[in-house]
Coordinates of C-alpha atoms (C1' of nucleotides) in Angstrom, one line a residue:
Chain A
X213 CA 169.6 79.2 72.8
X214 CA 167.9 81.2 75.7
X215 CA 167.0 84.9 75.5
X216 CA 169.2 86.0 78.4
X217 CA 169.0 89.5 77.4
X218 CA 165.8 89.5 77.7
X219 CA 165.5 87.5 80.4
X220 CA 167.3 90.1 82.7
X221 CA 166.2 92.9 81.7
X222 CA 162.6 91.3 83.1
X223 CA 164.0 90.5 86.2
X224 CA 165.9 94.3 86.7
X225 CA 162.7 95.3 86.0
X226 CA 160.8 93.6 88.3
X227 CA 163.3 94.5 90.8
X228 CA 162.8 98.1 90.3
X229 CA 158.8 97.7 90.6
X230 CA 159.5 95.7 93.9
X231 CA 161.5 98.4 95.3
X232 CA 159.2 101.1 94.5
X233 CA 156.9 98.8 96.0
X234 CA 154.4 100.3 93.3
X235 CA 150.8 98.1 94.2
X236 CA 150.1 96.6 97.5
X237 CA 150.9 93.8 95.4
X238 CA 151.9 90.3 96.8
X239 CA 154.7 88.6 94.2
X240 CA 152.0 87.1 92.4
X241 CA 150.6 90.1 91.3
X242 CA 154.1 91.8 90.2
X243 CA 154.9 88.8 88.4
X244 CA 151.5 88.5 86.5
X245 CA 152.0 92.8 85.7
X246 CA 155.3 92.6 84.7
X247 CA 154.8 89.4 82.1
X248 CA 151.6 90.3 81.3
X249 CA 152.8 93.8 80.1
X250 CA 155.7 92.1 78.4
X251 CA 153.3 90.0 76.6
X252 CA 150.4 92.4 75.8
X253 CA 153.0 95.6 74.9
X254 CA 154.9 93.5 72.1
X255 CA 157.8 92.4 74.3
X256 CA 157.2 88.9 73.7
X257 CA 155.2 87.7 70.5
X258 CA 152.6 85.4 69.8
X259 CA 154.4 82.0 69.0
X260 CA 157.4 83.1 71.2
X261 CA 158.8 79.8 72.7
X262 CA 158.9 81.1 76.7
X263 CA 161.5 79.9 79.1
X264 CA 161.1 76.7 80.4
X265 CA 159.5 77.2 84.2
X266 CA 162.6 76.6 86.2
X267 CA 164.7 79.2 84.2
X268 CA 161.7 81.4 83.9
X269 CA 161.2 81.7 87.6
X270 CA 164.8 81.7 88.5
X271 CA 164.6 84.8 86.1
X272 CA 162.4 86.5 88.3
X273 CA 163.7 85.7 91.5
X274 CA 160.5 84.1 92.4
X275 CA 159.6 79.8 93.3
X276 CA 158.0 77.9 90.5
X277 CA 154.7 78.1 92.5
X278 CA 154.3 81.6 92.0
X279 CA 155.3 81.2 88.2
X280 CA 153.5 78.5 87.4
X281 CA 149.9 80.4 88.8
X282 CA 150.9 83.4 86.9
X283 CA 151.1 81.1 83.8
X284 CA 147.7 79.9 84.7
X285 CA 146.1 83.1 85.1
X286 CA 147.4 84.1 81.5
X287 CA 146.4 81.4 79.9
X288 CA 142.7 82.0 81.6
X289 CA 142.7 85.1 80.0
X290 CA 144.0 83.7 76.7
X291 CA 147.6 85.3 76.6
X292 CA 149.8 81.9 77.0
X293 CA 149.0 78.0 76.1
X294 CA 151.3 75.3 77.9
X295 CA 151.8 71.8 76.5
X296 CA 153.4 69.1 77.4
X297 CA 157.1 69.2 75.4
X298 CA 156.3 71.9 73.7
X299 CA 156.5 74.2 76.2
X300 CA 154.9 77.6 77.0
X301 CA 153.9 80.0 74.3
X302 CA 152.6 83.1 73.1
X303 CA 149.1 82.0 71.9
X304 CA 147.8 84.9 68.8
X305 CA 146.3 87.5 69.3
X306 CA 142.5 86.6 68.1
X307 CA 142.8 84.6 71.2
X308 CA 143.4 87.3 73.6
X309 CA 140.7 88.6 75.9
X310 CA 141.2 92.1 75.1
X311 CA 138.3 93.1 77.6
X312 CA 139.7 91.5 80.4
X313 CA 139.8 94.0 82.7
X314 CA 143.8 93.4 83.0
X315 CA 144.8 93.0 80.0
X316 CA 142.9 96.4 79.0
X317 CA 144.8 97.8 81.3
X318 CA 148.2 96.4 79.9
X319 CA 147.6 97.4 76.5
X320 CA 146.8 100.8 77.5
X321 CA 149.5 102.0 80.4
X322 CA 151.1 103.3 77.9
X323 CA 152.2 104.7 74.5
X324 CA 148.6 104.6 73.0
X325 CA 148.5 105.0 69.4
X326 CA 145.6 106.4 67.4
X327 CA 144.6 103.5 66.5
X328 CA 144.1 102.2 69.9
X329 CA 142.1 105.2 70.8
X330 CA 140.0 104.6 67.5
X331 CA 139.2 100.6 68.6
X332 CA 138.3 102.2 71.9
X333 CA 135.7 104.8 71.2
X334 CA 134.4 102.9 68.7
X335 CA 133.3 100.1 71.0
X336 CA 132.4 102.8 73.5
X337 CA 129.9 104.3 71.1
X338 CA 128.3 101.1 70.7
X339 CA 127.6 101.0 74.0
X340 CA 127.5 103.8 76.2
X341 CA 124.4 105.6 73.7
X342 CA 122.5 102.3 74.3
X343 CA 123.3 101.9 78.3
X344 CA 122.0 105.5 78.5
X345 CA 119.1 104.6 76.5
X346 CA 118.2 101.2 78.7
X347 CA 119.4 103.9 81.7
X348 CA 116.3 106.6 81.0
X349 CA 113.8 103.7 80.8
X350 CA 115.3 101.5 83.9
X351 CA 116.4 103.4 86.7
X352 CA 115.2 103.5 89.9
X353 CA 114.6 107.1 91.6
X354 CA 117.0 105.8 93.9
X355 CA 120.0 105.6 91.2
X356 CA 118.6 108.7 89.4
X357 CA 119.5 110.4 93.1
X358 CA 123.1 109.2 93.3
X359 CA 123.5 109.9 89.5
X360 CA 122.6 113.5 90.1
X361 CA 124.6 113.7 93.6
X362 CA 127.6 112.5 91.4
X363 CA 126.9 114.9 88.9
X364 CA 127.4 117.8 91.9
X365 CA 130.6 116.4 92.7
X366 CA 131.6 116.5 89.2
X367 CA 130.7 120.2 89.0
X368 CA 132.3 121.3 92.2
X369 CA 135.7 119.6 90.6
X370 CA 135.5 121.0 87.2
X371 CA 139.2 123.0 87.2
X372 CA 140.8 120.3 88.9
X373 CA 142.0 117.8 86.6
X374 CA 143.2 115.8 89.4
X375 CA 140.2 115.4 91.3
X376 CA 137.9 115.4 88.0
X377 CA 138.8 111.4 87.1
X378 CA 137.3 109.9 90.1
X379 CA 133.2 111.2 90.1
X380 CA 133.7 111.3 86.1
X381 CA 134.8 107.5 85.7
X382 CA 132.0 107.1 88.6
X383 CA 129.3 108.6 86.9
X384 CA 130.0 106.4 83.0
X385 CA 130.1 103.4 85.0
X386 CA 127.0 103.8 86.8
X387 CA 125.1 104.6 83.5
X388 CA 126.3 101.2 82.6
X389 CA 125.1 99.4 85.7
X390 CA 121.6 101.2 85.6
X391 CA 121.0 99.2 82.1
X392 CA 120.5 96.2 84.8
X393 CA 122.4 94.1 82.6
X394 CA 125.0 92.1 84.1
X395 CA 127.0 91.6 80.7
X396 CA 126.8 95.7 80.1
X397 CA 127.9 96.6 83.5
X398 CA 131.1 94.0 82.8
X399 CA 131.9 96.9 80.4
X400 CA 132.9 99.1 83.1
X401 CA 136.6 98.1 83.3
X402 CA 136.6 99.5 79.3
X403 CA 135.2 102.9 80.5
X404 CA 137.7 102.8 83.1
X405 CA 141.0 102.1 81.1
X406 CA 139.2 104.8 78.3
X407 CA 139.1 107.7 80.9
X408 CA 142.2 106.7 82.7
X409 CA 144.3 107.1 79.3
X410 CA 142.0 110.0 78.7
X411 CA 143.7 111.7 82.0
X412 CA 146.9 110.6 81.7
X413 CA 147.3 112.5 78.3
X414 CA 145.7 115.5 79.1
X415 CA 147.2 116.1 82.2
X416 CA 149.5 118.6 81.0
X417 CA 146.3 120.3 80.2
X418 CA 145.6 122.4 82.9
X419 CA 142.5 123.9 81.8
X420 CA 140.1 121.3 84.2
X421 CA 137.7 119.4 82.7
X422 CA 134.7 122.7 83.0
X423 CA 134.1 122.2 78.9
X424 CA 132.8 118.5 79.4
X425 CA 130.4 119.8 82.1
X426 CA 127.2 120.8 79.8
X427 CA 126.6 117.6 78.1
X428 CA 127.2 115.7 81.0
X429 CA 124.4 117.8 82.4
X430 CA 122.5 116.6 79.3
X431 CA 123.1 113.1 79.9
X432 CA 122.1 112.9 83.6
X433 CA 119.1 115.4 82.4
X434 CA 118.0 113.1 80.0
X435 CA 117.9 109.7 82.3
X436 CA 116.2 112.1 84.8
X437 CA 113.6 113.0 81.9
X438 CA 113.1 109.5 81.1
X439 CA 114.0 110.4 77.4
X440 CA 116.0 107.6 76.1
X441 CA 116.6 109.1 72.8
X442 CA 117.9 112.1 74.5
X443 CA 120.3 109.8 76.7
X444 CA 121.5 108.3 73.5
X445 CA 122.3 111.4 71.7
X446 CA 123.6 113.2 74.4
X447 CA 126.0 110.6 75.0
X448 CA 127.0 110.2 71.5
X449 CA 127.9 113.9 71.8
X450 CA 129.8 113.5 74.8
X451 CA 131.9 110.9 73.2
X452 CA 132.3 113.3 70.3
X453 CA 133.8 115.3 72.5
X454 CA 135.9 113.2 74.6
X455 CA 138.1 111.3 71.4
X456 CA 138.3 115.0 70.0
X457 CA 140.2 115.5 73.2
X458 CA 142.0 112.9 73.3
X459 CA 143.1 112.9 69.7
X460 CA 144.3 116.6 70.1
X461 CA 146.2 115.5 73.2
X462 CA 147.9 113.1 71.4
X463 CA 148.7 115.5 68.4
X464 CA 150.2 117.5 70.8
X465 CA 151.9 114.8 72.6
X466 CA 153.9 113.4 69.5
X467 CA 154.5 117.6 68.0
X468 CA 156.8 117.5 71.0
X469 CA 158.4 114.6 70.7
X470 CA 159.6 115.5 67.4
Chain B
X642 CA 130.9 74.2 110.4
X643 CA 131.9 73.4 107.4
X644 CA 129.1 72.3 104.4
X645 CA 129.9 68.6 104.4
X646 CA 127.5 67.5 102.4
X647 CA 127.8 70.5 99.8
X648 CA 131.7 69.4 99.3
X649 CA 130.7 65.7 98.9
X650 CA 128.2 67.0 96.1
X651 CA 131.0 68.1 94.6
X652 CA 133.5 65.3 95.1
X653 CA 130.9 63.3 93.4
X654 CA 129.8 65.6 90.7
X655 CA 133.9 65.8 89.9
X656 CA 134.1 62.1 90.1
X657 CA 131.4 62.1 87.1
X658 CA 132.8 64.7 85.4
X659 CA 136.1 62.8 85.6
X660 CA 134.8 59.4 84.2
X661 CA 133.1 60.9 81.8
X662 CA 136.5 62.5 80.4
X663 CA 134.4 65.4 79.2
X664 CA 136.7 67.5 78.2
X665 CA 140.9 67.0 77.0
X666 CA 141.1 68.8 80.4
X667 CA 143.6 67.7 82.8
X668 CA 142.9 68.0 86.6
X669 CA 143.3 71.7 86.8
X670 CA 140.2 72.5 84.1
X671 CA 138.1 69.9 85.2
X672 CA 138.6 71.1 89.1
X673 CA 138.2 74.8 87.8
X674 CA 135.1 74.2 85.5
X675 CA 133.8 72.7 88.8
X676 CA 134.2 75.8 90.9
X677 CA 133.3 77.9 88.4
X678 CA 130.0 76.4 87.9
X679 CA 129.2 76.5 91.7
X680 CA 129.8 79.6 91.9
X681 CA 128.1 81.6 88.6
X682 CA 125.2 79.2 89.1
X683 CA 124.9 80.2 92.4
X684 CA 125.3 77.1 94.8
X685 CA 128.3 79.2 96.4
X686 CA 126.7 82.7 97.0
X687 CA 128.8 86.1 97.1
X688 CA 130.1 86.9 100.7
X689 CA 130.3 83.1 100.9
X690 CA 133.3 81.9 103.3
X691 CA 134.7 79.2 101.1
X692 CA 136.7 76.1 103.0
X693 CA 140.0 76.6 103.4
X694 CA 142.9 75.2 101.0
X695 CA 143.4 72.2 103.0
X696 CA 139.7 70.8 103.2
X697 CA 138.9 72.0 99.8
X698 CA 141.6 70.8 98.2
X699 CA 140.9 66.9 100.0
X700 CA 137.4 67.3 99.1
X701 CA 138.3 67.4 95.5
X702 CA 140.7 64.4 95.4
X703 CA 143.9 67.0 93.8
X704 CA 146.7 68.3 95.7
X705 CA 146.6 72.2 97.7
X706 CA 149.0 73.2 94.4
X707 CA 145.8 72.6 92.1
X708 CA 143.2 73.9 93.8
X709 CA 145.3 77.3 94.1
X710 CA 145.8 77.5 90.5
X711 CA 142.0 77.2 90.0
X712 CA 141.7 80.1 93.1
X713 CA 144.2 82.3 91.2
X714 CA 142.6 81.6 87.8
X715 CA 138.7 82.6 88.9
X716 CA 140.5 85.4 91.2
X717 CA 141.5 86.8 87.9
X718 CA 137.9 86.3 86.3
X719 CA 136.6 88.4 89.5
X720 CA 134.8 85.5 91.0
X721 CA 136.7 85.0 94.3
X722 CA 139.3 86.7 96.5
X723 CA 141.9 85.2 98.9
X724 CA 143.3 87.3 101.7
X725 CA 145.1 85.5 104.2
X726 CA 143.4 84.5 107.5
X727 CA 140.1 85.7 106.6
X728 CA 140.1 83.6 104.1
X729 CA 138.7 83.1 100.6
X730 CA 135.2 84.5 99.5
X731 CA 133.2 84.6 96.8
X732 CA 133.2 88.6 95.3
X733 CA 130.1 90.3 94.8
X734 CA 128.5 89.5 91.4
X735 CA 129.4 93.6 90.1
X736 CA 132.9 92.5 90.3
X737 CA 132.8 89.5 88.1
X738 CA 133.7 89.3 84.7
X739 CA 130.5 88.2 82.7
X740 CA 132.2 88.7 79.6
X741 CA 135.0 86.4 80.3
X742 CA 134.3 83.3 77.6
X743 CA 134.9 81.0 80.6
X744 CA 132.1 82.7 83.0
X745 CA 129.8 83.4 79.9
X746 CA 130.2 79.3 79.2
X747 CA 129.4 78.8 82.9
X748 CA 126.8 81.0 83.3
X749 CA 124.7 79.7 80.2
X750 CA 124.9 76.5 79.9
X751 CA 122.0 75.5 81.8
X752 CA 119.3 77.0 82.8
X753 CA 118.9 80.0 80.9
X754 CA 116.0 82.2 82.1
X755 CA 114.4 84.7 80.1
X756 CA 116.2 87.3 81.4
X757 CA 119.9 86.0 80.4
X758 CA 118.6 85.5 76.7
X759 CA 116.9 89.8 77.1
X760 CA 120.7 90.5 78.3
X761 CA 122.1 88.6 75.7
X762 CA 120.5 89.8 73.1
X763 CA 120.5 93.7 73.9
X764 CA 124.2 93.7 74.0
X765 CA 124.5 91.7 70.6
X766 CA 122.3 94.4 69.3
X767 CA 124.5 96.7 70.2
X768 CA 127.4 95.4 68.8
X769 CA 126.6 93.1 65.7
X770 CA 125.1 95.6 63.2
X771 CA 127.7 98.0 64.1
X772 CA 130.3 95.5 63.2
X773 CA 128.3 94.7 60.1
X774 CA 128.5 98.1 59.3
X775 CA 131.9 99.0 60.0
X776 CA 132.6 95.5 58.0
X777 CA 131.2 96.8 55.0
X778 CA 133.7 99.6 55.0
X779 CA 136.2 98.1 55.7
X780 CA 136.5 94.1 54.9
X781 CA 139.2 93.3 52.5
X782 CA 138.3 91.2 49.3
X783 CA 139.7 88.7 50.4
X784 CA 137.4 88.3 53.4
X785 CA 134.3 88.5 51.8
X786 CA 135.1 86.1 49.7
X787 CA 135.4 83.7 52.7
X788 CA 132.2 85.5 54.0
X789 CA 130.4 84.1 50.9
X790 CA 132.1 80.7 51.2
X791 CA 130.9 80.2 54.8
X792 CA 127.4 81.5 53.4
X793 CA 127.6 78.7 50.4
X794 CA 128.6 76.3 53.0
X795 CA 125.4 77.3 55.7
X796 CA 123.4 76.5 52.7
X797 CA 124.7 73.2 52.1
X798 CA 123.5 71.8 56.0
X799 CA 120.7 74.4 56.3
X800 CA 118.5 71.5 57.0
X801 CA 120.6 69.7 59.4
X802 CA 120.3 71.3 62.7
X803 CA 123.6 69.6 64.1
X804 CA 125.8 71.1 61.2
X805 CA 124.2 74.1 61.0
X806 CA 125.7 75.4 64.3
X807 CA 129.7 75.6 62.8
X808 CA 129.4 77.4 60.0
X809 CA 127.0 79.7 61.3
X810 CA 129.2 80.6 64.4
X811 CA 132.5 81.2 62.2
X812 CA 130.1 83.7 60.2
X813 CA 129.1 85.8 62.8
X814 CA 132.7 85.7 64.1
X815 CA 134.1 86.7 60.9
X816 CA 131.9 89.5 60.8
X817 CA 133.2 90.4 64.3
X818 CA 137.1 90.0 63.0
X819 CA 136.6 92.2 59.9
X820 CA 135.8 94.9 61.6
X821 CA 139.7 95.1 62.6
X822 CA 139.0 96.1 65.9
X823 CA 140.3 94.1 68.2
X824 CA 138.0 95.1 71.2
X825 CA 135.0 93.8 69.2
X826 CA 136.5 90.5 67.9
X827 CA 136.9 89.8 71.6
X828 CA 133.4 89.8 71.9
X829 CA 133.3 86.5 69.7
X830 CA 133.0 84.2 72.7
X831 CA 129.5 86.0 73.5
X832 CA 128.4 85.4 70.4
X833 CA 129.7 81.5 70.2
X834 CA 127.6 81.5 73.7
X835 CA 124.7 83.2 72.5
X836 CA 124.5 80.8 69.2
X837 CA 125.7 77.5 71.7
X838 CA 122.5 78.0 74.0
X839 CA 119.8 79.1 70.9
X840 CA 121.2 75.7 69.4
X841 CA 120.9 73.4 72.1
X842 CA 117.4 74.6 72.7
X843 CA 116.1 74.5 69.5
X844 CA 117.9 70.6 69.4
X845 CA 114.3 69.6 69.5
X846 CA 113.1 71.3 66.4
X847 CA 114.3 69.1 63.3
X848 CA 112.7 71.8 61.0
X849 CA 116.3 72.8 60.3
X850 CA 117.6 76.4 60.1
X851 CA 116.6 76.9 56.9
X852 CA 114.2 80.1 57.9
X853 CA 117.3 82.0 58.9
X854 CA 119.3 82.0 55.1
X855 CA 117.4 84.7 53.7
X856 CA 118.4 87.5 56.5
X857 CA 121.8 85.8 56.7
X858 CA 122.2 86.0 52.8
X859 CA 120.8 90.1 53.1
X860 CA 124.4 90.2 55.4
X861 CA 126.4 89.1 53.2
X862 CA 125.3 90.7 50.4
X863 CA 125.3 93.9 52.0
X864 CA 129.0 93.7 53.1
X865 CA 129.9 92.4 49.9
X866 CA 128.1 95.6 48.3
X867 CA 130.2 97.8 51.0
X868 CA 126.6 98.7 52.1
X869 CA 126.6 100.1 55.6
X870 CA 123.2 100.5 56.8
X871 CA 122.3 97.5 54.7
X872 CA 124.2 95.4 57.0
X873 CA 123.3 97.3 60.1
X874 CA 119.4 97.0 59.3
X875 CA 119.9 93.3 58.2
X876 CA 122.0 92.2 61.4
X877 CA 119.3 94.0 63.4
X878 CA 116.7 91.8 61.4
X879 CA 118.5 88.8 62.2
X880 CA 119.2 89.6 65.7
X881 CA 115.0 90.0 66.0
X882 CA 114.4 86.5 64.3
X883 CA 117.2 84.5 66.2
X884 CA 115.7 86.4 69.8
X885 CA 112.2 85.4 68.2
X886 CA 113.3 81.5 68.1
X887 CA 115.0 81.4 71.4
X888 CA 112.3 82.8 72.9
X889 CA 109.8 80.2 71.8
X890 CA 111.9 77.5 72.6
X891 CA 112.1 78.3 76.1
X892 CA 108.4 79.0 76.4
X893 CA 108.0 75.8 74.5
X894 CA 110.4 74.1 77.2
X895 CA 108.4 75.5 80.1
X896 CA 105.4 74.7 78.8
X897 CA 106.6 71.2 78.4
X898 CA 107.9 71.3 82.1
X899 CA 104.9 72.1 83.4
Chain C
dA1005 C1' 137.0 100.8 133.4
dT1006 C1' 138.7 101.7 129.1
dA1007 C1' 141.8 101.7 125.4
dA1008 C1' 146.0 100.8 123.5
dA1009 C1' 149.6 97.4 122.8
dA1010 C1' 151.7 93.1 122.8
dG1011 C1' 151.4 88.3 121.8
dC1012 C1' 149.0 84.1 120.1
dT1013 C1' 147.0 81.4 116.3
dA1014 C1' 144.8 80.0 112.2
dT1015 C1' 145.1 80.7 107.4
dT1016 C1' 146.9 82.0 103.1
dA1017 C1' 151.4 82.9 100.6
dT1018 C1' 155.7 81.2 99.1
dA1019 C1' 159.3 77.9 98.4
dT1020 C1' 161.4 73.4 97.2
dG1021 C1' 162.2 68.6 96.0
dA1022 C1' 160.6 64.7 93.9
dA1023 C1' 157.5 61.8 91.3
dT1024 C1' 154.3 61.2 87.3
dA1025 C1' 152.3 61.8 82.8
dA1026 C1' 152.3 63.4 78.3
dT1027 C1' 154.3 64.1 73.8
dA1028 C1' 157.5 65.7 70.1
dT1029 C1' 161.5 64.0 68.2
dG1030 C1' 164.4 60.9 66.2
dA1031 C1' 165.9 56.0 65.7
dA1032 C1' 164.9 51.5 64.2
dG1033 C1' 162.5 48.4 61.5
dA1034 C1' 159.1 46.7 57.9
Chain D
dT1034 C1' 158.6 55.4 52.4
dC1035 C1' 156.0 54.5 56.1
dT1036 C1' 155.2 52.8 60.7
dT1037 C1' 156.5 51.6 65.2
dC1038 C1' 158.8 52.4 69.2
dA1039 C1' 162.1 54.3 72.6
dT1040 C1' 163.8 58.4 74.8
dA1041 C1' 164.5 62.8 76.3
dT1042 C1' 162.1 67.0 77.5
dT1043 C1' 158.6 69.4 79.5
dA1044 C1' 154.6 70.4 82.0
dT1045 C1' 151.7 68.5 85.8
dT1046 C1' 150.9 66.9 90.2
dC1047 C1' 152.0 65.9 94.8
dA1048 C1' 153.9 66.4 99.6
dT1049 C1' 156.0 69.2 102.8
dA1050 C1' 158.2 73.1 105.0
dT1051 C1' 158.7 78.0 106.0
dA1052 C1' 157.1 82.9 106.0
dA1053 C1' 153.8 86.5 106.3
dT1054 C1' 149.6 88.3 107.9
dA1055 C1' 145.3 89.5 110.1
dG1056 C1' 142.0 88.5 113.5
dC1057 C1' 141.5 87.5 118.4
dT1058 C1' 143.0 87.4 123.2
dT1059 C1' 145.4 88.9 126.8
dT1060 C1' 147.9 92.1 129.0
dT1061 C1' 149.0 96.6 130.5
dA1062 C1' 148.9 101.5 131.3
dT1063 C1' 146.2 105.4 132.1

DNA sequence: ATAAAAGCTATTATATGAATAATATGAAGA
DNA sequence: TCTTCATATTATTCATATAATAGCTTTTAT
């Protein structure tokens, strides 16, 4: 028995993203969103039996071709195995590539729980303490310049929540390259998908981002001092700050849903 | 022009890799592992123009459908993008995924400079004696029993360095799953690369891992105690002696070299 | 002479049909 | 009861055709 239900309500729905012609996306990468989301959000569950490829792309609307590279972009990042007779499946979840870059971002577009924030921040402050340690010892004068400019732009931004994201995401992520460690800097896409959820809940919030200012002054102060201990603990109290935030915001967020 | 001879290197190199039915891989890993390797082992630099589908496909032996699988399967690792008429390239390094367990493989199994293993390291110090500690807290008894049966089981083949390696990968892992964050457990395939390349350079040294039990006992003892810092300090320990012995393999390898 | 616009062309993107290979399942036999 | 074997199902691979796009060239208008 196939899932039709299920089935079409994936393909209305990639017809509604293709209309609102969300991403400059070709059909590839609507395909890959809309089954990875599926996938990643719970839709479909590990050990799921998939639709066989013909039905599956008929589903979609799209050739096998496109389907069948989707399938082999999810299975690169350790969503989906395909064998012979068996068919495709959902592989578990301690397979998954959680840091993939896209399927961060799939498993935090939307209705974040606490928990997720929790996994998040406490990977973050694993990291980001020690980047800004390696940071203070490491960085040219060069990147201490651009760290400092970005710092400006942060400032001049402050009440705009808007505006704030961009030179904020800008300056965590070039802490992280400054450690001049390849594997560290791959960690940007999990700063990225952190602030990007951080934004998305507090933009009722119109208050700007102003509060957050000092101790990133600390931070950029303290990689411009050379002090690595002061990098670390100023960004451990910056990511103090920053889950307080986000756990408020998402306090608030479920009081009015009730 | 097009690099004739640099695509008949690869034809060949696949034909080996072929015959030598490395891997259960069908035609689509054994092409991608190929690829792969040229590129994060630099042989195909970033900005590279890469041949186009038809002449790259012929120079592997495998039909245009499985070379674009591979393309779409390292564009979503960050190693290459395809636009139409210009063509596909090779994306700067920043945008690759060094943490993906495929590029990780690639990029250490040969070759490792000092360098890699400093990188290495410095993130696995970041993250394993935080996992230890937030293992401590929370591991359920039921875990730590099957901590101390992979420690019983280390013990058994502590002095046979092929056996070693299994049993010692699965413990780190666990550690890494028993945190319950999810984020973290993804990390497991750095670990499994870090432990893959320590082992097959200390292959030469038949004096067994036997040094390592103590600190690796100290771990497990300290989550089983629900001791936080105990595990932190004793993963940092570990961490020092395991950098300590790749470290002198390598110098014992260039000296050997020389 | 310069700049904008139209058209050409090489290249990827998508689609489709057909052939091949692998394997889980069940039937047949020892 | 176990083993062997055939078969149907499914992914995998191949070959080919059409569409879309971006860079380049030519044209054209000012």
């Amino acid at each position: 028995m196939k899932p039709r239900s299920t089935l079409a309500a994936q393909a209305h729905r990639l017809a509604v993203t293709r209309a609102s012609g969300s991403a400059s996306a070709g059909l590839h990468a609507m395909v890959l969103n809309q089954i990875g989301l599926s996938i990643v959000q719970g839709e479909l569950a590990p050990g799921d039996p998939l639709p066989n490829a013909d039905d599956w792309s008929a589903a979609y609307g799209v050739s096998r071709t496109v389907l069948r590279e989707v399938i082999k972009v999810l299975a690169g990042k350790g969503l989906i195995e395909s064998r012979t007779k068996t068919g495709m499946r959902v592989r578990p979840r301690s397979n998954w590539n959680f840091l993939d870059p896209d399927v961060l971002a799939w498993r935090y577009s939307a209705r974040v729980s606490e928990a997720d924030v929790r996994e998040l921040f406490e990977l973050r402050r694993a990291i980001e303490p020690m980047a800004g340690a390696l940071a203070a010892e490491r960085a040219t004068p060069d990147q201490i310049a651009q760290l400092e400019a970005v710092l400006v732009e942060m400032e001049g931004v402050a009440d705009d929540g808007e505006r704030f994201a961009e030179p904020d995401l800008v300056f965590h992520q070039m802490i992280l390259r400054m450690t001049g460690n390849e594997l560290i800097g791959s960690l940007a896409a999990l700063i990225e998908t952190a602030l990007l959820m951080s934004f998305r809940l507090s933009n009722d919030n119109p208050h700007g981002h102003r509060h957050s200012m000092p101790l990133h002054r600390d931070v950029a102060g303290s990689i411009s001092g050379r002090d690595a201990t002061g990098a670390r603990q100023a960004l451990l109290a910056l990511l103090d700050q920053a889950e307080e935030d986000v756990r408020r915001a998402i306090a608030a967020r479920s009081r009015i849903q009730e």
